[in-house]
Amino acid sequence: MAKTVFQKNQRVWVESVGCWATIDKIVPVWAKGFDEPVRVTYDVGLNREFQAHELKAEDKVDPQEGGLTSNWRILRARNKWQQENDCAHHPYPGTYPVVVTDAQDWGGWRTPGAEYDRDPHKMEYQARLIASAPRLHAIARELLTLVADNPEDAPPALTGLAQKIVAVERYLQESPAAAPASDED
């Protein structure tokens, strides 16, 4: 018999899609003659139902998969500067994206209201790109490792990509030097 693993309104990581979602509905599958469901799936609003093994609870996400960046995700904030009917042309009327980078929904990226209203599709794209950056970074590092492990077998195109990744890695690791202290007395 199947038991529910997640609860309604619980936030989960959808592994196959690579995004956070909320359990909208628990869908038990019943069979005649059984007192309990034979299978349970979860509707998270992504146009198909997922089984429990495809989802991870928020506190069970492996920190090694994304390190300090595993919590990057998009939240929707209420649009305070416009009524929902005034912004029907927005992708998600009445809200705007906020990328948070902390488990406690702190930090990250927000867009000014006027800029969002000017080009909401651009801001939505930027939010998705920023939230996806840790996963893209992990893919780039895997490619770098692959080329480093087999440099003589790597095609020239991959070697060129690896060199570009090294340059970006160097830029990411740079920390700005502190401003020199002035000797004014």
Short mmCIF file of C-alpha atoms in Angstrom, two decimals:
data_model
loop_
_atom_site.label_atom_id
_atom_site.label_comp_id
_atom_site.label_asym_id
_atom_site.label_seq_id
_atom_site.Cartn_x
_atom_site.Cartn_y
_atom_site.Cartn_z
CA MET A 1 0.00 0.00 0.00
CA ALA A 2 1.13 3.54 -0.68
CA LYS A 3 1.48 6.20 1.96
CA THR A 4 1.74 9.93 1.43
CA VAL A 5 5.24 11.28 1.81
CA PHE A 6 4.44 14.98 1.36
CA GLN A 7 1.65 17.23 2.58
CA LYS A 8 -0.50 19.71 0.70
CA ASN A 9 1.16 23.16 0.47
CA GLN A 10 4.59 21.67 1.29
CA ARG A 11 7.46 23.09 -0.72
CA VAL A 12 9.44 20.49 -2.66
CA TRP A 13 12.32 20.37 -5.10
CA VAL A 14 11.24 18.79 -8.41
CA GLU A 15 14.42 17.00 -9.47
CA SER A 16 13.49 16.29 -13.10
CA VAL A 17 12.49 19.90 -13.75
CA GLY A 18 15.09 21.55 -11.54
CA CYS A 19 12.82 23.95 -9.71
CA TRP A 20 10.97 24.47 -6.46
CA ALA A 21 7.24 23.84 -6.39
CA THR A 22 4.43 23.55 -3.88
CA ILE A 23 2.23 20.48 -3.53
CA ASP A 24 -1.16 21.63 -4.86
CA LYS A 25 -2.96 18.31 -4.58
CA ILE A 26 -2.31 14.78 -3.34
CA VAL A 27 -3.73 12.29 -5.84
CA PRO A 28 -4.33 8.79 -4.43
CA VAL A 29 -4.98 5.93 -6.86
CA TRP A 30 -7.43 3.44 -5.43
CA ALA A 31 -8.00 -0.16 -6.48
CA LYS A 32 -11.05 -2.26 -5.75
CA GLY A 33 -10.66 -4.47 -2.72
CA PHE A 34 -7.94 -2.40 -1.03
CA ASP A 35 -8.46 -0.24 2.05
CA GLU A 36 -5.58 2.08 1.18
CA PRO A 37 -4.43 3.68 -2.09
CA VAL A 38 -2.13 1.53 -4.24
CA ARG A 39 -0.21 4.59 -5.47
CA VAL A 40 0.03 8.25 -4.53
CA THR A 41 1.10 11.01 -6.91
CA TYR A 42 1.47 14.74 -6.33
CA ASP A 43 0.19 17.64 -8.42
CA VAL A 44 2.61 20.57 -8.15
CA GLY A 45 1.19 22.68 -10.99
CA LEU A 46 3.72 21.63 -13.64
CA ASN A 47 1.23 19.98 -16.03
CA ARG A 48 1.85 16.44 -14.83
CA GLU A 49 1.73 14.47 -11.61
CA PHE A 50 4.95 13.42 -9.90
CA GLN A 51 5.72 10.39 -7.76
CA ALA A 52 7.41 10.79 -4.38
CA HIS A 53 10.82 9.64 -5.63
CA GLU A 54 10.85 12.57 -8.12
CA LEU A 55 10.45 15.13 -5.33
CA LYS A 56 12.60 16.16 -2.38
CA ALA A 57 11.37 17.92 0.71
CA GLU A 58 12.89 21.33 1.30
CA ASP A 59 14.98 20.17 4.26
CA LYS A 60 16.19 17.05 2.40
CA VAL A 61 17.87 18.83 -0.52
CA ASP A 62 21.48 17.68 -0.64
CA PRO A 63 23.69 20.69 0.20
CA GLN A 64 26.54 19.13 -1.80
CA GLU A 65 24.50 19.40 -5.00
CA GLY A 66 24.47 23.16 -4.93
CA GLY A 67 26.61 24.09 -1.95
CA LEU A 68 25.79 27.54 -0.67
CA THR A 69 23.71 28.25 -3.76
CA SER A 70 21.24 25.37 -3.46
CA ASN A 71 18.49 27.65 -2.12
CA TRP A 72 18.31 30.04 -5.09
CA ARG A 73 14.72 30.21 -6.22
CA ILE A 74 12.03 32.56 -7.51
CA LEU A 75 9.26 33.78 -5.25
CA ARG A 76 6.35 35.94 -6.33
CA ALA A 77 5.86 39.21 -4.47
CA ARG A 78 2.62 41.19 -4.52
CA ASN A 79 2.72 44.17 -6.84
CA LYS A 80 2.17 47.13 -4.49
CA TRP A 81 2.37 49.86 -7.10
CA GLN A 82 -0.36 48.61 -9.47
CA GLN A 83 -3.70 46.90 -9.16
CA GLU A 84 -4.01 43.50 -10.83
CA ASN A 85 -6.43 44.81 -13.48
CA ASP A 86 -3.98 47.62 -14.38
CA CYS A 87 -1.26 45.12 -15.29
CA ALA A 88 -3.12 42.42 -17.19
CA HIS A 89 -0.34 42.48 -19.81
CA HIS A 90 2.17 41.12 -17.25
CA PRO A 91 2.98 37.38 -17.35
CA TYR A 92 1.74 37.01 -13.74
CA PRO A 93 -0.65 39.95 -13.13
CA GLY A 94 -0.47 41.40 -9.65
CA THR A 95 2.97 39.96 -8.82
CA TYR A 96 6.61 40.35 -9.75
CA PRO A 97 9.57 37.96 -9.41
CA VAL A 98 11.96 38.05 -6.47
CA VAL A 99 15.01 35.78 -6.58
CA VAL A 100 15.99 34.75 -3.06
CA THR A 101 19.34 33.16 -2.30
CA ASP A 102 18.92 32.18 1.33
CA ALA A 103 16.97 29.37 2.99
CA GLN A 104 15.13 31.99 5.05
CA ASP A 105 13.91 33.89 1.93
CA TRP A 106 16.47 36.66 2.39
CA GLY A 107 18.94 38.19 -0.01
CA GLY A 108 18.94 38.04 -3.73
CA TRP A 109 17.58 40.14 -6.58
CA ARG A 110 14.57 42.39 -6.93
CA THR A 111 13.48 44.66 -9.74
CA PRO A 112 12.25 48.25 -9.48
CA GLY A 113 8.53 48.55 -10.19
CA ALA A 114 8.83 50.96 -13.10
CA GLU A 115 11.44 48.77 -14.78
CA TYR A 116 9.29 45.66 -14.35
CA ASP A 117 6.26 47.45 -15.84
CA ARG A 118 8.35 48.67 -18.80
CA ASP A 119 9.44 45.16 -19.83
CA PRO A 120 7.97 42.40 -17.60
CA HIS A 121 9.06 39.56 -19.90
CA LYS A 122 12.69 40.72 -19.70
CA MET A 123 12.52 40.85 -15.89
CA GLU A 124 10.93 37.37 -15.73
CA TYR A 125 13.73 36.04 -17.95
CA GLN A 126 16.37 37.68 -15.75
CA ALA A 127 14.80 36.15 -12.64
CA ARG A 128 14.84 32.66 -14.18
CA LEU A 129 18.42 33.13 -15.39
CA ILE A 130 19.65 34.27 -11.98
CA ALA A 131 17.81 31.46 -10.17
CA SER A 132 19.31 28.94 -12.66
CA ALA A 133 22.86 30.29 -12.32
CA PRO A 134 23.98 27.78 -9.64
CA ARG A 135 22.85 24.84 -11.76
CA LEU A 136 24.48 26.29 -14.88
CA HIS A 137 27.66 26.84 -12.85
CA ALA A 138 27.60 23.20 -11.72
CA ILE A 139 27.24 22.04 -15.35
CA ALA A 140 30.16 24.26 -16.39
CA ARG A 141 32.33 22.83 -13.61
CA GLU A 142 31.42 19.27 -14.68
CA LEU A 143 32.49 20.10 -18.22
CA LEU A 144 35.72 21.59 -16.89
CA THR A 145 36.41 18.42 -14.89
CA LEU A 146 35.64 16.25 -17.90
CA VAL A 147 38.16 18.13 -20.06
CA ALA A 148 40.76 18.20 -17.27
CA ASP A 149 40.46 14.42 -16.75
CA ASN A 150 40.91 13.65 -20.46
CA PRO A 151 42.75 16.60 -22.05
CA GLU A 152 44.14 14.59 -24.97
CA ASP A 153 40.74 13.10 -25.84
CA ALA A 154 38.76 16.33 -25.57
CA PRO A 155 37.58 17.81 -28.86
CA PRO A 156 38.98 21.28 -29.62
CA ALA A 157 35.51 22.83 -29.21
CA LEU A 158 35.27 21.46 -25.63
CA THR A 159 38.79 22.61 -24.85
CA GLY A 160 37.84 26.11 -26.00
CA LEU A 161 34.73 26.04 -23.82
CA ALA A 162 36.84 24.86 -20.87
CA GLN A 163 39.18 27.83 -21.32
CA LYS A 164 36.22 30.20 -21.27
CA ILE A 165 34.92 28.49 -18.12
CA VAL A 166 38.32 28.92 -16.45
CA ALA A 167 38.19 32.66 -17.23
CA VAL A 168 34.70 32.95 -15.74
CA GLU A 169 35.76 30.90 -12.68
CA ARG A 170 38.71 33.24 -12.17
CA TYR A 171 36.35 36.23 -12.33
CA LEU A 172 33.97 34.59 -9.83
CA GLN A 173 36.80 33.88 -7.38
CA GLU A 174 38.24 37.40 -7.52
CA SER A 175 37.52 39.53 -4.54
CA PRO A 176 37.93 43.26 -4.80
CA ALA A 177 40.91 44.65 -2.94
CA ALA A 178 40.11 46.84 0.03
CA ALA A 179 40.57 50.53 -0.55
CA PRO A 180 43.93 51.72 0.84
CA ALA A 181 43.59 53.40 4.20
CA SER A 182 44.30 57.09 4.12
CA ASP A 183 47.00 58.43 6.44
CA GLU A 184 45.16 61.63 7.27
CA ASP A 185 45.53 62.70 10.85
#
